[in-house]
């Protein structure tokens, strides 16, 4: 069993999962757990020691206390769970109590995860392997059997793995392609929006050719208010170009889902965010399957019913203090999300 995870927070559900992993390891199952050092910053260290004592191999990606300062801002934002090399899961959720409900209140986030069988599992195993090879532990052992993975359905699936390196990553490539091929409607579920000018232009171009573009963002319950402040100016650009923007009311909208023309969908860990498109390692499934897309669109419709549509005129005339706060937050945080630095992006190009 292999787990590659960004958020790992202490709590009852995490303890339950850790106990299950330890129990399997004690019965001879190989268990490998790779956590991002920032996402698992508050992990229970006694719990980690207990996992290792039970036989689990636990590693942390890019420790925060390091002389390699260029790695600190490059995070492993992926989430992958692989069972017996035949079954896998990926999506936006973290391991913690906030992800255990059904968006029924502010203490239970709204998220989406896909269960995967068939050849796409190999791609997700490759995602884990690509990250695991950066640890000091063996990549391939006698526990690896590489079983055949015959088709398990009719969906055409591409596993998109984006690395953490200078330049636009595969998540950016996928998003650009989806924006340019959309002919009828494209829908985004994302916690917030922070995009370089080129992606705002792609969105504007889609609207200009009569594609309906809809975005559901987090409303009154952000996890990090400063990130939502940065999002304000980008929301203004969306509204100015005719994008329909909705604020999800019950809780944090944490899903990372795109649907295009009632046929193609993209589900994974990449937000509609410059950091997701340049710096962090991401994983997503790009699926050509009208049935799956219909399910995701039905979820989106339910989310719309629980959201408030932002009025462009009212948003444009929001308070001066809020506008100033947004401008300062956007400017201060720009280097951390890839604007300008290391040849990743150039604002305005």
mmCIF file of C-alpha atoms in Angstrom:
data_model
loop_
_atom_site.group_PDB
_atom_site.id
_atom_site.type_symbol
_atom_site.label_atom_id
_atom_site.label_comp_id
_atom_site.label_asym_id
_atom_site.label_seq_id
_atom_site.Cartn_x
_atom_site.Cartn_y
_atom_site.Cartn_z
ATOM 1 C CA UNK A 1 0.000 0.000 0.000
ATOM 2 C CA UNK A 2 1.435 3.352 -1.068
ATOM 3 C CA UNK A 3 0.264 6.773 0.086
ATOM 4 C CA UNK A 4 1.469 10.100 -1.257
ATOM 5 C CA UNK A 5 -0.217 12.948 0.622
ATOM 6 C CA UNK A 6 -0.021 16.689 1.156
ATOM 7 C CA UNK A 7 -2.263 17.358 4.176
ATOM 8 C CA UNK A 8 -1.874 15.071 7.207
ATOM 9 C CA UNK A 9 -3.353 16.648 10.319
ATOM 10 C CA UNK A 10 -3.833 15.162 13.797
ATOM 11 C CA UNK A 11 -7.298 14.011 14.770
ATOM 12 C CA UNK A 12 -9.521 10.939 15.167
ATOM 13 C CA UNK A 13 -9.739 10.091 11.451
ATOM 14 C CA UNK A 14 -5.956 10.354 11.064
ATOM 15 C CA UNK A 15 -5.440 8.101 14.078
ATOM 16 C CA UNK A 16 -7.908 5.604 12.604
ATOM 17 C CA UNK A 17 -6.057 5.583 9.285
ATOM 18 C CA UNK A 18 -2.661 5.297 10.981
ATOM 19 C CA UNK A 19 -3.890 2.355 13.071
ATOM 20 C CA UNK A 20 -5.161 0.617 9.920
ATOM 21 C CA UNK A 21 -1.839 1.142 8.142
ATOM 22 C CA UNK A 22 0.108 -0.128 11.144
ATOM 23 C CA UNK A 23 -2.133 -3.185 11.420
ATOM 24 C CA UNK A 24 -1.548 -4.072 7.749
ATOM 25 C CA UNK A 25 2.196 -3.570 8.101
ATOM 26 C CA UNK A 26 2.312 -5.897 11.105
ATOM 27 C CA UNK A 27 0.624 -8.541 8.929
ATOM 28 C CA UNK A 28 3.290 -8.325 6.264
ATOM 29 C CA UNK A 29 1.841 -5.739 3.871
ATOM 30 C CA UNK A 30 4.387 -3.275 2.557
ATOM 31 C CA UNK A 31 3.217 0.207 3.564
ATOM 32 C CA UNK A 32 4.995 3.302 2.249
ATOM 33 C CA UNK A 33 3.887 6.772 3.269
ATOM 34 C CA UNK A 34 5.330 9.954 1.745
ATOM 35 C CA UNK A 35 4.130 13.207 3.290
ATOM 36 C CA UNK A 36 4.907 16.765 2.315
ATOM 37 C CA UNK A 37 6.853 18.373 5.154
ATOM 38 C CA UNK A 38 4.741 21.535 5.041
ATOM 39 C CA UNK A 39 1.366 19.838 4.595
ATOM 40 C CA UNK A 40 2.204 17.485 7.472
ATOM 41 C CA UNK A 41 3.796 20.187 9.608
ATOM 42 C CA UNK A 42 1.458 19.423 12.522
ATOM 43 C CA UNK A 43 1.530 15.632 12.197
ATOM 44 C CA UNK A 44 1.625 13.728 15.490
ATOM 45 C CA UNK A 45 5.279 12.646 15.788
ATOM 46 C CA UNK A 46 4.388 9.872 18.221
ATOM 47 C CA UNK A 47 2.017 8.559 15.574
ATOM 48 C CA UNK A 48 4.772 8.656 12.944
ATOM 49 C CA UNK A 49 7.104 6.751 15.285
ATOM 50 C CA UNK A 50 4.386 4.155 15.897
ATOM 51 C CA UNK A 51 3.905 3.678 12.150
ATOM 52 C CA UNK A 52 7.623 3.097 11.684
ATOM 53 C CA UNK A 53 7.740 0.724 14.645
ATOM 54 C CA UNK A 54 4.932 -1.306 13.050
ATOM 55 C CA UNK A 55 6.972 -1.688 9.855
ATOM 56 C CA UNK A 56 5.710 1.223 7.735
ATOM 57 C CA UNK A 57 8.269 3.222 5.793
ATOM 58 C CA UNK A 58 7.545 6.935 6.330
ATOM 59 C CA UNK A 59 9.345 9.788 4.577
ATOM 60 C CA UNK A 60 8.876 13.553 4.352
ATOM 61 C CA UNK A 61 9.250 15.538 1.137
ATOM 62 C CA UNK A 62 11.436 18.669 1.202
ATOM 63 C CA UNK A 63 12.039 19.263 4.929
ATOM 64 C CA UNK A 64 11.518 22.845 6.001
ATOM 65 C CA UNK A 65 14.746 22.988 8.006
ATOM 66 C CA UNK A 66 17.319 22.619 5.262
ATOM 67 C CA UNK A 67 20.268 24.429 3.728
ATOM 68 C CA UNK A 68 18.697 23.845 0.298
ATOM 69 C CA UNK A 69 16.614 27.005 0.431
ATOM 70 C CA UNK A 70 15.436 26.692 -3.194
ATOM 71 C CA UNK A 71 13.405 23.598 -2.257
ATOM 72 C CA UNK A 72 11.431 25.131 0.616
ATOM 73 C CA UNK A 73 8.838 26.782 -1.635
ATOM 74 C CA UNK A 74 8.409 23.697 -3.841
ATOM 75 C CA UNK A 75 5.780 21.536 -2.259
ATOM 76 C CA UNK A 76 4.408 18.075 -2.970
ATOM 77 C CA UNK A 77 0.720 18.919 -3.406
ATOM 78 C CA UNK A 78 -0.257 15.476 -4.721
ATOM 79 C CA UNK A 79 -2.651 12.983 -3.141
ATOM 80 C CA UNK A 80 -2.488 9.351 -4.257
ATOM 81 C CA UNK A 81 -3.476 6.120 -2.516
ATOM 82 C CA UNK A 82 -2.616 2.820 -4.202
ATOM 83 C CA UNK A 83 -3.805 -0.562 -2.918
ATOM 84 C CA UNK A 84 -2.234 -3.845 -4.093
ATOM 85 C CA UNK A 85 -1.074 -2.136 -7.317
ATOM 86 C CA UNK A 86 -4.631 -2.556 -8.685
ATOM 87 C CA UNK A 87 -6.811 0.119 -7.067
ATOM 88 C CA UNK A 88 -6.087 3.809 -6.604
ATOM 89 C CA UNK A 89 -7.661 7.044 -5.392
ATOM 90 C CA UNK A 90 -6.817 10.652 -6.122
ATOM 91 C CA UNK A 91 -8.448 14.027 -5.598
ATOM 92 C CA UNK A 92 -8.286 17.093 -3.448
ATOM 93 C CA UNK A 93 -8.836 15.774 0.064
ATOM 94 C CA UNK A 94 -6.422 15.844 2.941
ATOM 95 C CA UNK A 95 -6.180 13.497 5.890
ATOM 96 C CA UNK A 96 -7.945 15.293 8.727
ATOM 97 C CA UNK A 97 -11.355 15.849 10.311
ATOM 98 C CA UNK A 98 -12.224 18.727 7.970
ATOM 99 C CA UNK A 99 -12.463 16.234 5.093
ATOM 100 C CA UNK A 100 -14.770 13.707 6.735
ATOM 101 C CA UNK A 101 -18.194 15.196 6.134
ATOM 102 C CA UNK A 102 -20.410 16.232 3.247
ATOM 103 C CA UNK A 103 -20.072 20.024 3.280
ATOM 104 C CA UNK A 104 -22.839 20.208 5.849
ATOM 105 C CA UNK A 105 -21.197 23.007 7.851
ATOM 106 C CA UNK A 106 -18.030 25.147 7.958
ATOM 107 C CA UNK A 107 -16.158 22.364 9.776
ATOM 108 C CA UNK A 108 -16.564 19.908 6.870
ATOM 109 C CA UNK A 109 -15.092 20.852 3.510
ATOM 110 C CA UNK A 110 -16.541 20.260 0.050
ATOM 111 C CA UNK A 111 -14.216 18.013 -1.988
ATOM 112 C CA UNK A 112 -14.076 15.438 -4.794
ATOM 113 C CA UNK A 113 -12.080 12.198 -5.116
ATOM 114 C CA UNK A 114 -12.041 9.581 -7.871
ATOM 115 C CA UNK A 115 -11.641 5.820 -7.464
ATOM 116 C CA UNK A 116 -9.514 4.382 -10.252
ATOM 117 C CA UNK A 117 -9.153 0.872 -11.678
ATOM 118 C CA UNK A 118 -7.526 -0.312 -14.863
ATOM 119 C CA UNK A 119 -4.464 1.017 -16.734
ATOM 120 C CA UNK A 120 -4.691 4.488 -15.160
ATOM 121 C CA UNK A 121 -3.587 2.906 -11.878
ATOM 122 C CA UNK A 122 -0.173 2.400 -13.496
ATOM 123 C CA UNK A 123 0.046 6.135 -14.121
ATOM 124 C CA UNK A 124 -0.784 6.880 -10.497
ATOM 125 C CA UNK A 125 1.788 4.329 -9.364
ATOM 126 C CA UNK A 126 4.257 6.229 -11.517
ATOM 127 C CA UNK A 127 3.255 9.417 -9.722
ATOM 128 C CA UNK A 128 4.128 7.830 -6.402
ATOM 129 C CA UNK A 129 7.373 6.365 -7.756
ATOM 130 C CA UNK A 130 8.486 9.700 -9.158
ATOM 131 C CA UNK A 131 8.178 11.283 -5.724
ATOM 132 C CA UNK A 132 9.445 8.259 -3.776
ATOM 133 C CA UNK A 133 12.690 8.113 -5.731
ATOM 134 C CA UNK A 134 13.637 11.418 -4.083
ATOM 135 C CA UNK A 135 13.766 9.626 -0.714
ATOM 136 C CA UNK A 136 16.709 7.476 0.460
ATOM 137 C CA UNK A 137 14.538 4.340 0.409
ATOM 138 C CA UNK A 138 14.562 1.650 -2.332
ATOM 139 C CA UNK A 139 12.266 2.373 -5.256
ATOM 140 C CA UNK A 140 11.644 -1.244 -6.284
ATOM 141 C CA UNK A 141 11.637 -4.215 -3.916
ATOM 142 C CA UNK A 142 10.440 -7.826 -3.885
ATOM 143 C CA UNK A 143 7.036 -6.520 -2.812
ATOM 144 C CA UNK A 144 6.504 -5.026 -6.287
ATOM 145 C CA UNK A 145 4.692 -7.474 -8.576
ATOM 146 C CA UNK A 146 3.683 -5.228 -11.492
ATOM 147 C CA UNK A 147 0.420 -7.082 -12.113
ATOM 148 C CA UNK A 148 -1.386 -6.719 -15.448
ATOM 149 C CA UNK A 149 -3.976 -3.953 -15.453
ATOM 150 C CA UNK A 150 -6.592 -4.801 -18.078
ATOM 151 C CA UNK A 151 -9.307 -2.259 -18.897
ATOM 152 C CA UNK A 152 -11.856 -1.920 -16.116
ATOM 153 C CA UNK A 153 -14.297 0.337 -17.958
ATOM 154 C CA UNK A 154 -14.699 2.477 -21.051
ATOM 155 C CA UNK A 155 -13.192 5.773 -19.868
ATOM 156 C CA UNK A 156 -10.178 7.158 -21.694
ATOM 157 C CA UNK A 157 -7.914 8.457 -18.912
ATOM 158 C CA UNK A 158 -4.696 10.430 -18.986
ATOM 159 C CA UNK A 159 -2.737 10.701 -15.730
ATOM 160 C CA UNK A 160 -1.295 14.191 -15.638
ATOM 161 C CA UNK A 161 1.775 14.479 -13.382
ATOM 162 C CA UNK A 162 3.316 17.904 -13.033
ATOM 163 C CA UNK A 163 6.769 18.303 -11.545
ATOM 164 C CA UNK A 164 8.193 21.064 -9.395
ATOM 165 C CA UNK A 165 10.680 22.842 -11.637
ATOM 166 C CA UNK A 166 11.076 26.175 -13.434
ATOM 167 C CA UNK A 167 8.559 26.802 -16.189
ATOM 168 C CA UNK A 168 4.892 26.058 -16.718
ATOM 169 C CA UNK A 169 4.075 22.506 -15.653
ATOM 170 C CA UNK A 170 1.756 19.860 -17.097
ATOM 171 C CA UNK A 171 -1.180 21.210 -15.095
ATOM 172 C CA UNK A 172 -0.762 24.498 -16.965
ATOM 173 C CA UNK A 173 -0.577 22.610 -20.276
ATOM 174 C CA UNK A 174 -3.765 20.685 -19.496
ATOM 175 C CA UNK A 175 -5.630 23.811 -18.405
ATOM 176 C CA UNK A 176 -4.536 25.726 -21.509
ATOM 177 C CA UNK A 177 -5.651 22.889 -23.774
ATOM 178 C CA UNK A 178 -9.038 22.563 -22.072
ATOM 179 C CA UNK A 179 -9.670 26.298 -22.327
ATOM 180 C CA UNK A 180 -8.792 26.306 -26.004
ATOM 181 C CA UNK A 181 -10.838 23.247 -27.017
ATOM 182 C CA UNK A 182 -14.007 24.207 -25.109
ATOM 183 C CA UNK A 183 -16.822 25.066 -27.520
ATOM 184 C CA UNK A 184 -19.910 25.195 -25.307
ATOM 185 C CA UNK A 185 -19.241 25.305 -21.563
ATOM 186 C CA UNK A 186 -16.366 24.992 -19.125
ATOM 187 C CA UNK A 187 -16.826 24.804 -15.366
ATOM 188 C CA UNK A 188 -14.280 25.140 -12.564
ATOM 189 C CA UNK A 189 -14.507 24.191 -8.900
ATOM 190 C CA UNK A 190 -11.555 25.623 -6.989
ATOM 191 C CA UNK A 191 -10.911 27.191 -3.556
ATOM 192 C CA UNK A 192 -9.675 30.462 -5.075
ATOM 193 C CA UNK A 193 -8.225 31.949 -8.253
ATOM 194 C CA UNK A 194 -4.753 33.468 -8.651
ATOM 195 C CA UNK A 195 -3.676 33.427 -12.285
ATOM 196 C CA UNK A 196 -1.053 34.967 -14.517
ATOM 197 C CA UNK A 197 -2.235 37.265 -17.302
ATOM 198 C CA UNK A 198 -1.903 34.606 -19.976
ATOM 199 C CA UNK A 199 -4.569 32.457 -18.303
ATOM 200 C CA UNK A 200 -6.878 35.401 -17.854
ATOM 201 C CA UNK A 201 -6.507 35.938 -21.589
ATOM 202 C CA UNK A 202 -7.341 32.282 -22.278
ATOM 203 C CA UNK A 203 -10.487 32.644 -20.159
ATOM 204 C CA UNK A 204 -11.438 35.879 -21.900
ATOM 205 C CA UNK A 205 -10.895 34.259 -25.307
ATOM 206 C CA UNK A 206 -13.219 31.403 -24.361
ATOM 207 C CA UNK A 207 -15.950 33.859 -23.331
ATOM 208 C CA UNK A 208 -15.405 35.840 -26.547
ATOM 209 C CA UNK A 209 -16.223 32.781 -28.652
ATOM 210 C CA UNK A 210 -19.470 32.295 -26.696
ATOM 211 C CA UNK A 211 -18.273 29.583 -24.321
ATOM 212 C CA UNK A 212 -20.059 29.747 -20.988
ATOM 213 C CA UNK A 213 -17.361 29.888 -18.284
ATOM 214 C CA UNK A 214 -18.465 29.264 -14.702
ATOM 215 C CA UNK A 215 -16.303 29.240 -11.572
ATOM 216 C CA UNK A 216 -17.336 28.225 -8.055
ATOM 217 C CA UNK A 217 -14.991 29.567 -5.384
ATOM 218 C CA UNK A 218 -14.904 29.559 -1.611
ATOM 219 C CA UNK A 219 -17.279 32.123 -0.109
ATOM 220 C CA UNK A 220 -17.445 33.217 3.544
ATOM 221 C CA UNK A 221 -15.422 30.308 4.988
ATOM 222 C CA UNK A 222 -11.836 30.433 3.675
ATOM 223 C CA UNK A 223 -9.150 28.301 5.301
ATOM 224 C CA UNK A 224 -6.574 31.060 4.829
ATOM 225 C CA UNK A 225 -8.116 34.544 4.561
ATOM 226 C CA UNK A 226 -4.888 36.045 3.200
ATOM 227 C CA UNK A 227 -5.075 33.709 0.199
ATOM 228 C CA UNK A 228 -8.667 34.770 -0.420
ATOM 229 C CA UNK A 229 -7.564 38.413 -0.267
ATOM 230 C CA UNK A 230 -5.063 37.683 -3.043
ATOM 231 C CA UNK A 231 -7.886 36.140 -5.044
ATOM 232 C CA UNK A 232 -10.032 39.305 -4.997
ATOM 233 C CA UNK A 233 -8.237 41.123 -7.818
ATOM 234 C CA UNK A 234 -8.273 38.029 -10.002
ATOM 235 C CA UNK A 235 -11.990 37.598 -9.403
ATOM 236 C CA UNK A 236 -12.421 41.154 -10.673
ATOM 237 C CA UNK A 237 -10.655 40.241 -13.918
ATOM 238 C CA UNK A 238 -12.878 37.198 -14.352
ATOM 239 C CA UNK A 239 -16.030 39.232 -13.855
ATOM 240 C CA UNK A 240 -14.826 41.950 -16.217
ATOM 241 C CA UNK A 241 -14.402 39.400 -19.014
ATOM 242 C CA UNK A 242 -17.838 37.836 -18.565
ATOM 243 C CA UNK A 243 -16.942 34.782 -16.491
ATOM 244 C CA UNK A 244 -19.761 33.741 -14.133
ATOM 245 C CA UNK A 245 -18.310 33.569 -10.616
ATOM 246 C CA UNK A 246 -20.100 32.007 -7.649
ATOM 247 C CA UNK A 247 -19.175 32.034 -3.949
ATOM 248 C CA UNK A 248 -19.887 28.726 -2.213
ATOM 249 C CA UNK A 249 -21.669 29.469 1.047
ATOM 250 C CA UNK A 250 -21.739 26.423 3.389
ATOM 251 C CA UNK A 251 -18.000 25.815 3.836
ATOM 252 C CA UNK A 252 -14.635 25.848 2.082
ATOM 253 C CA UNK A 253 -14.863 24.764 -1.550
ATOM 254 C CA UNK A 254 -11.788 22.539 -1.697
ATOM 255 C CA UNK A 255 -12.530 20.500 -4.845
ATOM 256 C CA UNK A 256 -10.284 20.878 -7.888
ATOM 257 C CA UNK A 257 -12.529 19.920 -10.802
ATOM 258 C CA UNK A 258 -12.900 21.082 -14.404
ATOM 259 C CA UNK A 259 -15.589 19.899 -16.818
ATOM 260 C CA UNK A 260 -15.680 20.758 -20.521
ATOM 261 C CA UNK A 261 -18.561 20.495 -23.006
ATOM 262 C CA UNK A 262 -20.384 17.776 -21.010
ATOM 263 C CA UNK A 263 -17.665 15.309 -22.068
ATOM 264 C CA UNK A 264 -14.173 15.895 -20.685
ATOM 265 C CA UNK A 265 -13.290 16.297 -17.017
ATOM 266 C CA UNK A 266 -10.146 16.958 -15.018
ATOM 267 C CA UNK A 267 -10.046 15.991 -11.342
ATOM 268 C CA UNK A 268 -7.027 16.148 -9.075
ATOM 269 C CA UNK A 269 -4.985 18.455 -6.890
ATOM 270 C CA UNK A 270 -4.357 21.541 -9.062
ATOM 271 C CA UNK A 271 -6.177 24.737 -8.101
ATOM 272 C CA UNK A 272 -6.984 27.540 -10.545
ATOM 273 C CA UNK A 273 -3.848 29.121 -9.232
ATOM 274 C CA UNK A 274 -0.454 30.185 -10.484
ATOM 275 C CA UNK A 275 1.300 28.227 -7.759
ATOM 276 C CA UNK A 276 -0.431 25.045 -8.915
ATOM 277 C CA UNK A 277 0.612 25.763 -12.496
ATOM 278 C CA UNK A 278 4.276 26.528 -11.884
ATOM 279 C CA UNK A 279 5.734 25.445 -8.551
ATOM 280 C CA UNK A 280 3.980 22.607 -6.736
ATOM 281 C CA UNK A 281 3.953 18.981 -7.833
ATOM 282 C CA UNK A 282 0.412 18.066 -8.865
ATOM 283 C CA UNK A 283 -1.546 15.085 -10.104
ATOM 284 C CA UNK A 284 -4.825 14.977 -11.987
ATOM 285 C CA UNK A 285 -6.868 12.654 -14.161
ATOM 286 C CA UNK A 286 -8.030 14.037 -17.490
ATOM 287 C CA UNK A 287 -10.944 11.819 -18.482
ATOM 288 C CA UNK A 288 -12.893 11.567 -21.727
ATOM 289 C CA UNK A 289 -16.172 10.113 -20.468
ATOM 290 C CA UNK A 290 -19.569 11.835 -20.837
ATOM 291 C CA UNK A 291 -21.042 9.703 -18.030
ATOM 292 C CA UNK A 292 -18.433 10.756 -15.488
ATOM 293 C CA UNK A 293 -18.620 14.365 -16.635
ATOM 294 C CA UNK A 294 -22.398 14.269 -16.240
ATOM 295 C CA UNK A 295 -21.946 13.161 -12.613
ATOM 296 C CA UNK A 296 -19.466 15.944 -11.956
ATOM 297 C CA UNK A 297 -21.744 18.485 -13.654
ATOM 298 C CA UNK A 298 -24.619 17.287 -11.471
ATOM 299 C CA UNK A 299 -22.428 17.915 -8.414
ATOM 300 C CA UNK A 300 -21.616 21.347 -9.803
ATOM 301 C CA UNK A 301 -25.332 22.126 -10.192
ATOM 302 C CA UNK A 302 -25.879 21.192 -6.545
ATOM 303 C CA UNK A 303 -22.993 23.469 -5.583
ATOM 304 C CA UNK A 304 -24.516 26.325 -7.609
ATOM 305 C CA UNK A 305 -27.721 25.945 -5.619
ATOM 306 C CA UNK A 306 -25.665 26.529 -2.449
ATOM 307 C CA UNK A 307 -23.681 29.440 -3.867
ATOM 308 C CA UNK A 308 -24.173 33.166 -4.370
ATOM 309 C CA UNK A 309 -23.436 34.607 -7.790
ATOM 310 C CA UNK A 310 -21.138 37.617 -7.658
ATOM 311 C CA UNK A 311 -22.535 40.749 -9.284
ATOM 312 C CA UNK A 312 -19.835 42.467 -11.414
ATOM 313 C CA UNK A 313 -21.044 45.983 -10.626
ATOM 314 C CA UNK A 314 -21.240 45.405 -6.873
ATOM 315 C CA UNK A 315 -17.871 43.662 -6.850
ATOM 316 C CA UNK A 316 -16.259 46.529 -8.750
ATOM 317 C CA UNK A 317 -17.488 48.973 -6.102
ATOM 318 C CA UNK A 318 -16.481 46.956 -3.056
ATOM 319 C CA UNK A 319 -14.953 48.967 -0.208
ATOM 320 C CA UNK A 320 -11.655 50.792 -0.598
ATOM 321 C CA UNK A 321 -10.173 49.071 2.455
ATOM 322 C CA UNK A 322 -10.910 45.654 0.980
ATOM 323 C CA UNK A 323 -9.423 46.694 -2.365
ATOM 324 C CA UNK A 324 -6.268 47.988 -0.704
ATOM 325 C CA UNK A 325 -5.943 44.853 1.388
ATOM 326 C CA UNK A 326 -6.312 42.699 -1.719
ATOM 327 C CA UNK A 327 -3.745 44.705 -3.673
ATOM 328 C CA UNK A 328 -1.164 44.476 -0.878
ATOM 329 C CA UNK A 329 -1.739 40.770 -0.299
ATOM 330 C CA UNK A 330 -1.512 40.023 -4.016
ATOM 331 C CA UNK A 331 1.738 41.963 -4.388
ATOM 332 C CA UNK A 332 3.443 40.583 -1.266
ATOM 333 C CA UNK A 333 2.574 36.952 -2.017
ATOM 334 C CA UNK A 334 3.362 37.059 -5.749
ATOM 335 C CA UNK A 335 6.966 35.758 -5.441
ATOM 336 C CA UNK A 336 5.846 32.793 -3.306
ATOM 337 C CA UNK A 337 3.421 31.621 -5.972
ATOM 338 C CA UNK A 338 5.889 31.956 -8.830
ATOM 339 C CA UNK A 339 5.366 35.430 -10.247
ATOM 340 C CA UNK A 340 8.583 36.632 -11.819
ATOM 341 C CA UNK A 341 11.081 34.518 -9.908
ATOM 342 C CA UNK A 342 13.278 31.814 -11.469
ATOM 343 C CA UNK A 343 11.967 32.429 -14.958
ATOM 344 C CA UNK A 344 8.582 30.945 -14.119
ATOM 345 C CA UNK A 345 6.385 33.793 -15.268
ATOM 346 C CA UNK A 346 6.594 37.403 -16.257
ATOM 347 C CA UNK A 347 3.611 39.500 -15.137
ATOM 348 C CA UNK A 348 1.625 40.956 -18.018
ATOM 349 C CA UNK A 349 2.988 38.607 -20.700
#
